[in-house]
Coordinates of N, CA, C and O in Angstrom, one line a residue:
Q128 N 4.5 -64.9 -88.3 CA 5.4 -64.7 -89.3 C 5.8 -63.2 -89.6 O 4.8 -62.4 -89.6
L129 N 7.0 -62.9 -89.7 CA 7.4 -61.5 -89.9 C 8.1 -61.4 -91.2 O 9.0 -62.3 -91.5
Q130 N 7.7 -60.5 -92.1 CA 8.4 -60.2 -93.3 C 9.1 -59.0 -93.3 O 8.7 -58.0 -92.9
L131 N 10.3 -59.0 -93.9 CA 11.2 -57.9 -94.0 C 11.6 -57.6 -95.4 O 12.0 -58.6 -96.1
V132 N 11.7 -56.3 -95.7 CA 12.0 -55.9 -97.0 C 13.0 -54.7 -96.8 O 12.7 -53.7 -96.3
E133 N 14.3 -55.0 -97.4 CA 15.2 -53.9 -97.4 C 15.1 -53.0 -98.7 O 14.8 -53.4 -99.7
S134 N 15.6 -51.7 -98.5 CA 15.6 -50.9 -99.6 C 16.7 -49.7 -99.3 O 17.2 -49.7 -98.2
G135 N 17.0 -49.0 -100.3 CA 17.9 -47.8 -100.1 C 19.3 -48.1 -100.5 O 20.1 -47.2 -100.5
G136 N 19.7 -49.3 -101.0 CA 21.0 -49.5 -101.5 C 21.2 -48.8 -102.9 O 20.3 -48.3 -103.5
G137 N 22.5 -48.9 -103.3 CA 22.8 -48.3 -104.6 C 24.3 -48.1 -104.7 O 25.1 -48.7 -104.0
L138 N 24.7 -47.3 -105.7 CA 26.1 -47.2 -106.1 C 26.5 -45.7 -105.7 O 25.9 -44.7 -106.1
V139 N 27.5 -45.7 -104.8 CA 28.1 -44.3 -104.4 C 29.6 -44.3 -104.5 O 30.2 -45.4 -104.4
Q140 N 30.1 -43.2 -104.4 CA 31.6 -43.0 -104.5 C 32.0 -43.0 -103.0 O 31.3 -42.8 -102.1
A141 N 33.3 -43.3 -102.8 CA 33.9 -43.4 -101.4 C 33.6 -42.0 -100.8 O 33.9 -41.0 -101.5
G142 N 33.3 -42.0 -99.6 CA 32.9 -40.9 -98.9 C 31.5 -40.4 -98.9 O 31.1 -39.5 -98.2
G143 N 30.7 -41.1 -99.8 CA 29.3 -40.7 -99.8 C 28.5 -41.4 -98.8 O 29.0 -42.1 -97.9
S144 N 27.1 -41.2 -98.9 CA 26.2 -41.7 -97.9 C 25.0 -42.4 -98.5 O 24.6 -42.1 -99.7
L145 N 24.5 -43.3 -97.8 CA 23.3 -44.0 -98.2 C 22.5 -44.3 -96.8 O 23.0 -44.3 -95.7
R146 N 21.2 -44.3 -97.0 CA 20.3 -44.7 -95.8 C 19.5 -45.9 -96.2 O 18.6 -45.8 -97.2
L147 N 19.8 -47.0 -95.6 CA 19.0 -48.3 -95.8 C 17.8 -48.3 -95.0 O 17.8 -47.8 -93.8
S148 N 16.8 -48.8 -95.5 CA 15.5 -49.1 -94.7 C 15.2 -50.6 -94.7 O 15.5 -51.3 -95.6
C149 N 14.6 -51.1 -93.6 CA 14.1 -52.4 -93.5 C 12.6 -52.2 -93.0 O 12.4 -51.9 -91.8
A150 N 11.7 -52.5 -93.9 CA 10.3 -52.4 -93.6 C 9.7 -53.7 -93.2 O 10.0 -54.7 -93.9
A151 N 9.0 -53.8 -92.2 CA 8.4 -55.1 -91.6 C 6.9 -55.1 -91.7 O 6.3 -54.1 -91.6
S152 N 6.3 -56.3 -91.9 CA 4.9 -56.4 -91.8 C 4.6 -57.6 -90.8 O 5.4 -58.5 -90.7
G153 N 3.5 -57.5 -90.1 CA 3.2 -58.5 -89.1 C 3.1 -57.8 -87.7 O 3.6 -56.7 -87.5
R154 N 2.5 -58.5 -86.8 CA 2.4 -58.0 -85.4 C 3.6 -58.1 -84.6 O 4.6 -58.8 -85.0
T155 N 3.6 -57.5 -83.5 CA 4.7 -57.6 -82.5 C 6.0 -57.1 -83.0 O 7.0 -57.7 -82.5
F156 N 6.1 -56.2 -83.8 CA 7.4 -55.7 -84.4 C 8.3 -55.2 -83.2 O 9.4 -55.4 -83.2
S157 N 7.6 -54.5 -82.2 CA 8.3 -54.0 -81.0 C 9.0 -55.1 -80.2 O 9.9 -54.7 -79.4
Q158 N 8.6 -56.3 -80.4 CA 9.2 -57.3 -79.6 C 10.4 -58.0 -80.2 O 10.9 -59.0 -79.7
Y159 N 10.8 -57.5 -81.3 CA 11.9 -58.1 -82.1 C 13.1 -57.2 -81.9 O 13.0 -56.0 -82.0
A160 N 14.3 -57.8 -81.6 CA 15.6 -57.1 -81.8 C 15.9 -57.2 -83.3 O 15.6 -58.2 -84.0
L161 N 16.6 -56.2 -83.8 CA 16.8 -56.0 -85.2 C 18.3 -55.9 -85.5 O 18.9 -55.1 -84.8
G162 N 18.7 -56.4 -86.6 CA 20.2 -56.3 -86.9 C 20.3 -56.1 -88.4 O 19.6 -56.6 -89.2
W163 N 21.4 -55.5 -88.8 CA 21.9 -55.3 -90.1 C 23.1 -56.2 -90.3 O 24.2 -56.1 -89.5
F164 N 23.2 -57.0 -91.3 CA 24.3 -57.9 -91.7 C 24.6 -57.6 -93.1 O 23.8 -57.1 -93.9
R165 N 25.9 -57.9 -93.5 CA 26.2 -57.8 -94.9 C 27.1 -59.0 -95.4 O 27.7 -59.6 -94.6
Q166 N 27.1 -59.2 -96.7 CA 27.7 -60.3 -97.2 C 28.4 -59.9 -98.6 O 27.7 -59.5 -99.4
A167 N 29.7 -60.0 -98.6 CA 30.4 -59.7 -99.9 C 30.7 -60.9 -100.6 O 30.7 -62.0 -99.9
P168 N 31.0 -60.9 -101.8 CA 31.3 -62.1 -102.6 C 32.5 -62.9 -102.0 O 33.5 -62.4 -101.7
G169 N 32.3 -64.2 -101.8 CA 33.2 -65.0 -101.3 C 33.5 -64.9 -99.8 O 34.4 -65.6 -99.3
K170 N 32.7 -64.2 -99.1 CA 32.8 -64.0 -97.6 C 31.5 -64.5 -96.9 O 30.5 -64.6 -97.5
E171 N 31.8 -64.7 -95.6 CA 30.6 -65.1 -94.8 C 29.8 -63.9 -94.5 O 30.2 -62.7 -94.5
R172 N 28.5 -64.1 -94.1 CA 27.7 -63.0 -93.7 C 28.2 -62.5 -92.4 O 28.4 -63.2 -91.4
E173 N 28.4 -61.1 -92.3 CA 29.0 -60.5 -91.1 C 28.1 -59.5 -90.5 O 27.3 -58.8 -91.2
F174 N 28.2 -59.3 -89.2 CA 27.4 -58.4 -88.5 C 27.9 -56.9 -88.8 O 29.1 -56.6 -89.0
V175 N 27.0 -56.0 -88.9 CA 27.2 -54.6 -89.1 C 26.7 -53.8 -87.9 O 27.5 -53.0 -87.3
S176 N 25.4 -53.9 -87.6 CA 24.9 -53.1 -86.5 C 23.5 -53.8 -86.1 O 23.0 -54.6 -86.7
A177 N 23.1 -53.4 -84.8 CA 21.9 -54.0 -84.2 C 21.3 -53.1 -83.3 O 22.0 -52.2 -82.7
V178 N 20.0 -53.3 -83.1 CA 19.2 -52.5 -82.2 C 18.3 -53.4 -81.3 O 17.6 -54.1 -82.0
S179 N 18.2 -53.4 -80.0 CA 17.4 -54.2 -79.3 C 16.0 -53.6 -79.2 O 15.7 -52.4 -79.6
F180 N 15.1 -54.4 -78.7 CA 13.7 -53.8 -78.4 C 13.7 -52.8 -77.4 O 12.7 -52.0 -77.3
N181 N 14.7 -52.6 -76.6 CA 14.9 -51.5 -75.7 C 15.6 -50.4 -76.3 O 16.0 -49.4 -75.5
R182 N 16.1 -50.5 -77.6 CA 16.7 -49.4 -78.3 C 18.2 -49.3 -77.9 O 18.8 -48.3 -78.2
D183 N 18.8 -50.4 -77.2 CA 20.2 -50.4 -77.2 C 20.8 -50.6 -78.5 O 20.2 -51.4 -79.3
T184 N 22.0 -50.0 -78.8 CA 22.5 -50.2 -80.1 C 23.9 -50.8 -80.1 O 24.7 -50.6 -79.1
Y185 N 24.3 -51.5 -81.2 CA 25.5 -52.2 -81.2 C 26.1 -51.9 -82.6 O 25.4 -51.9 -83.6
Y186 N 27.4 -51.9 -82.8 CA 28.1 -51.6 -84.1 C 29.4 -52.4 -84.1 O 30.2 -52.6 -83.1
E187 N 29.7 -52.9 -85.4 CA 30.9 -53.5 -85.7 C 31.9 -52.4 -85.6 O 31.7 -51.3 -86.0
D188 N 33.2 -52.7 -85.2 CA 34.2 -51.7 -85.0 C 34.4 -50.8 -86.3 O 34.7 -49.6 -86.1
S189 N 34.4 -51.5 -87.4 CA 34.8 -50.7 -88.6 C 33.7 -49.7 -89.0 O 34.1 -48.8 -89.9
V190 N 32.5 -49.7 -88.4 CA 31.5 -48.8 -88.8 C 31.2 -47.8 -87.7 O 30.4 -46.9 -88.0
K191 N 31.8 -47.9 -86.6 CA 31.5 -47.1 -85.5 C 31.9 -45.6 -85.9 O 32.9 -45.3 -86.4
G192 N 30.9 -44.7 -85.6 CA 31.2 -43.3 -85.9 C 30.8 -43.0 -87.3 O 30.8 -41.7 -87.7
R193 N 30.5 -43.9 -88.1 CA 30.1 -43.7 -89.5 C 28.7 -44.2 -89.8 O 28.0 -43.5 -90.6
F194 N 28.2 -45.2 -89.2 CA 26.9 -45.7 -89.4 C 26.0 -45.4 -88.1 O 26.5 -45.5 -87.0
T195 N 24.8 -45.2 -88.3 CA 23.8 -45.1 -87.2 C 22.6 -45.9 -87.4 O 22.0 -45.8 -88.5
I196 N 22.2 -46.7 -86.5 CA 21.0 -47.6 -86.6 C 19.9 -46.9 -85.8 O 20.2 -46.4 -84.7
S197 N 18.8 -47.1 -86.3 CA 17.6 -46.6 -85.5 C 16.3 -47.4 -85.9 O 16.3 -48.1 -86.8
R198 N 15.2 -47.3 -85.1 CA 14.0 -48.0 -85.4 C 12.9 -47.1 -85.1 O 12.8 -46.3 -84.2
D199 N 11.8 -47.3 -85.9 CA 10.5 -46.6 -85.6 C 9.5 -47.7 -85.5 O 9.0 -48.2 -86.5
N200 N 9.1 -48.0 -84.3 CA 8.2 -49.0 -84.0 C 6.7 -48.8 -84.5 O 6.0 -49.7 -84.9
A201 N 6.4 -47.5 -84.5 CA 5.1 -47.1 -85.1 C 5.0 -47.5 -86.5 O 3.9 -47.9 -86.9
E202 N 6.0 -47.2 -87.3 CA 6.0 -47.4 -88.7 C 6.5 -48.8 -89.1 O 6.5 -49.1 -90.2
K203 N 7.0 -49.5 -88.1 CA 7.6 -50.8 -88.3 C 8.8 -50.8 -89.4 O 8.8 -51.5 -90.3
I204 N 9.8 -49.8 -89.1 CA 10.8 -49.7 -90.0 C 12.1 -49.6 -89.2 O 12.1 -48.9 -88.1
M205 N 13.1 -50.2 -89.6 CA 14.5 -50.0 -89.1 C 15.4 -49.4 -90.2 O 15.3 -49.6 -91.3
Y206 N 16.2 -48.4 -89.7 CA 17.0 -47.7 -90.6 C 18.6 -47.9 -90.3 O 19.0 -48.2 -89.1
L207 N 19.4 -47.7 -91.4 CA 20.8 -47.7 -91.1 C 21.4 -46.5 -92.0 O 21.4 -46.6 -93.2
Q208 N 21.7 -45.4 -91.3 CA 22.3 -44.3 -92.0 C 23.8 -44.6 -92.1 O 24.5 -44.8 -91.2
M209 N 24.4 -44.6 -93.3 CA 25.7 -44.9 -93.7 C 26.4 -43.7 -94.2 O 26.0 -43.3 -95.3
N210 N 27.3 -43.2 -93.5 CA 28.1 -42.0 -94.0 C 29.6 -42.4 -94.1 O 30.0 -43.5 -93.6
S211 N 30.3 -41.6 -94.8 CA 31.8 -41.8 -95.1 C 32.0 -43.2 -95.6 O 32.9 -44.0 -95.0
L212 N 31.2 -43.7 -96.6 CA 31.3 -45.0 -97.1 C 32.7 -45.2 -97.7 O 33.3 -44.4 -98.3
K213 N 33.1 -46.5 -97.6 CA 34.4 -47.0 -98.0 C 34.2 -48.2 -99.0 O 33.2 -48.9 -98.9
P214 N 35.1 -48.4 -99.9 CA 34.9 -49.6 -100.9 C 34.7 -50.9 -100.0 O 34.0 -51.8 -100.5
D215 N 35.4 -51.0 -98.8 CA 35.2 -52.2 -98.0 C 33.8 -52.4 -97.6 O 33.4 -53.5 -97.1
D216 N 32.9 -51.4 -97.6 CA 31.5 -51.5 -97.2 C 30.7 -52.2 -98.4 O 29.5 -52.4 -98.1
T217 N 31.2 -52.4 -99.5 CA 30.5 -53.0 -100.6 C 30.1 -54.4 -100.2 O 30.8 -55.2 -99.9
A218 N 28.8 -54.6 -100.3 CA 28.2 -55.9 -100.0 C 26.7 -55.9 -100.2 O 26.1 -54.8 -100.4
V219 N 26.0 -57.0 -100.1 CA 24.6 -57.1 -100.0 C 24.2 -56.9 -98.5 O 24.8 -57.7 -97.7
Y220 N 23.4 -56.0 -98.2 CA 23.0 -55.8 -96.8 C 21.7 -56.4 -96.5 O 20.7 -56.1 -97.2
Y221 N 21.6 -57.2 -95.4 CA 20.4 -57.8 -95.1 C 20.0 -57.3 -93.6 O 20.8 -57.1 -92.8
C222 N 18.7 -57.3 -93.5 CA 18.2 -57.0 -92.1 C 17.6 -58.3 -91.6 O 17.0 -59.2 -92.3
G223 N 17.8 -58.5 -90.3 CA 17.3 -59.7 -89.6 C 16.6 -59.3 -88.3 O 16.7 -58.3 -87.7
A224 N 15.6 -60.2 -88.0 CA 14.8 -60.0 -86.7 C 14.9 -61.1 -85.8 O 14.8 -62.3 -86.3
D225 N 15.1 -60.9 -84.5 CA 15.3 -61.9 -83.5 C 14.2 -61.7 -82.5 O 14.1 -60.7 -81.8
F226 N 13.3 -62.7 -82.3 CA 12.2 -62.6 -81.5 C 12.4 -62.7 -80.0 O 12.9 -63.8 -79.6
R227 N 12.2 -61.7 -79.3 CA 12.3 -61.7 -77.8 C 13.6 -62.3 -77.3 O 13.4 -63.2 -76.4
P228 N 14.7 -61.8 -77.8 CA 15.9 -62.4 -77.1 C 16.2 -62.0 -75.7 O 15.9 -60.8 -75.3
L229 N 16.6 -62.9 -74.8 CA 16.8 -62.5 -73.5 C 18.3 -62.2 -73.2 O 18.5 -61.5 -72.1
Y230 N 19.2 -62.5 -74.0 CA 20.5 -62.2 -73.8 C 21.2 -61.6 -75.1 O 22.2 -62.1 -75.6
Y231 N 20.5 -60.5 -75.5 CA 20.8 -59.9 -76.8 C 22.2 -59.4 -76.8 O 22.8 -59.4 -77.9
S232 N 22.8 -59.0 -75.7 CA 24.1 -58.5 -75.6 C 25.1 -59.5 -76.0 O 26.3 -59.2 -76.3
E233 N 24.8 -60.8 -75.9 CA 25.6 -61.9 -76.2 C 25.4 -62.5 -77.6 O 26.2 -63.2 -78.1
T234 N 24.3 -62.2 -78.1 CA 23.8 -62.9 -79.4 C 23.6 -61.9 -80.6 O 23.5 -62.4 -81.8
Y235 N 23.7 -60.6 -80.4 CA 23.4 -59.6 -81.5 C 24.2 -59.8 -82.7 O 23.8 -59.5 -83.8
H236 N 25.4 -60.3 -82.6 CA 26.4 -60.4 -83.6 C 26.4 -61.7 -84.5 O 27.1 -61.8 -85.5
D237 N 25.5 -62.6 -84.0 CA 25.5 -64.0 -84.5 C 24.3 -64.1 -85.5 O 23.1 -64.1 -85.1
P238 N 24.5 -64.3 -86.8 CA 23.4 -64.4 -87.7 C 22.5 -65.6 -87.5 O 21.4 -65.5 -87.8
K239 N 23.1 -66.6 -86.7 CA 22.3 -67.8 -86.5 C 21.2 -67.5 -85.5 O 20.2 -68.3 -85.3
A240 N 21.3 -66.4 -84.7 CA 20.4 -66.2 -83.7 C 19.1 -65.5 -84.2 O 18.1 -65.4 -83.5
Y241 N 19.1 -65.0 -85.4 CA 18.0 -64.3 -86.0 C 17.0 -65.3 -86.7 O 17.3 -66.2 -87.4
D242 N 15.7 -64.9 -86.5 CA 14.6 -65.8 -87.0 C 14.1 -65.5 -88.3 O 13.7 -66.4 -89.0
Y243 N 14.2 -64.1 -88.7 CA 13.7 -63.8 -90.1 C 14.7 -62.9 -90.7 O 15.4 -62.2 -90.1
W244 N 14.7 -63.0 -92.1 CA 15.6 -62.2 -92.9 C 14.9 -61.6 -94.1 O 13.9 -62.1 -94.6
G245 N 15.3 -60.4 -94.4 CA 14.9 -59.9 -95.7 C 15.7 -60.4 -96.9 O 16.6 -61.3 -96.7
Q246 N 15.4 -60.0 -98.1 CA 16.0 -60.4 -99.3 C 17.4 -59.8 -99.6 O 18.1 -60.3 -100.4
G247 N 17.7 -58.6 -99.0 CA 18.9 -57.9 -99.1 C 18.8 -56.8 -100.1 O 18.0 -56.7 -101.0
T248 N 19.8 -55.9 -100.0 CA 19.8 -54.7 -100.8 C 21.3 -54.5 -101.2 O 22.2 -54.5 -100.3
Q249 N 21.7 -54.3 -102.4 CA 23.1 -54.1 -102.8 C 23.7 -52.7 -102.5 O 23.0 -51.7 -102.9
V250 N 24.8 -52.7 -101.9 CA 25.5 -51.4 -101.7 C 26.8 -51.6 -102.3 O 27.6 -52.5 -102.0
T251 N 27.2 -50.7 -103.2 CA 28.4 -50.7 -103.9 C 29.1 -49.3 -103.8 O 28.5 -48.3 -104.1
V252 N 30.3 -49.4 -103.2 CA 31.1 -48.1 -103.0 C 32.4 -48.2 -103.9 O 33.2 -49.1 -103.7
S253 N 32.4 -47.2 -104.8 CA 33.5 -47.1 -105.8 C 34.6 -46.2 -105.2 O 34.3 -45.3 -104.4
S254 N 35.8 -46.3 -105.8 CA 36.9 -45.4 -105.3 C 37.7 -44.9 -106.5 O 37.4 -45.3 -107.7

């Protein structure tokens, strides 16, 4: 069992920055691919960014060049550095973990592929 806890959300003005963290507990953290997803009111949970256990990274088009995903396997933490935030980034952000995916390049964007989820952290961007 893997437990995930998000933190770092908050209220910022457009153009501001936040750094989200996803802290994990449990063994074999390095064997999980990790992803960030977000869900706004009335919308489906959508892919934001992901990092494989080989440290390949993936980004949704709207966040490319603004967000950076990273992981620290020693500390069992995944990060999402969010710069140049826009009101459309407002959502609850969730981290997910996918145990030993073999075809992650095909599944990273699908929330159904993930085995574990955190409780989420709210990000609100005002304009």
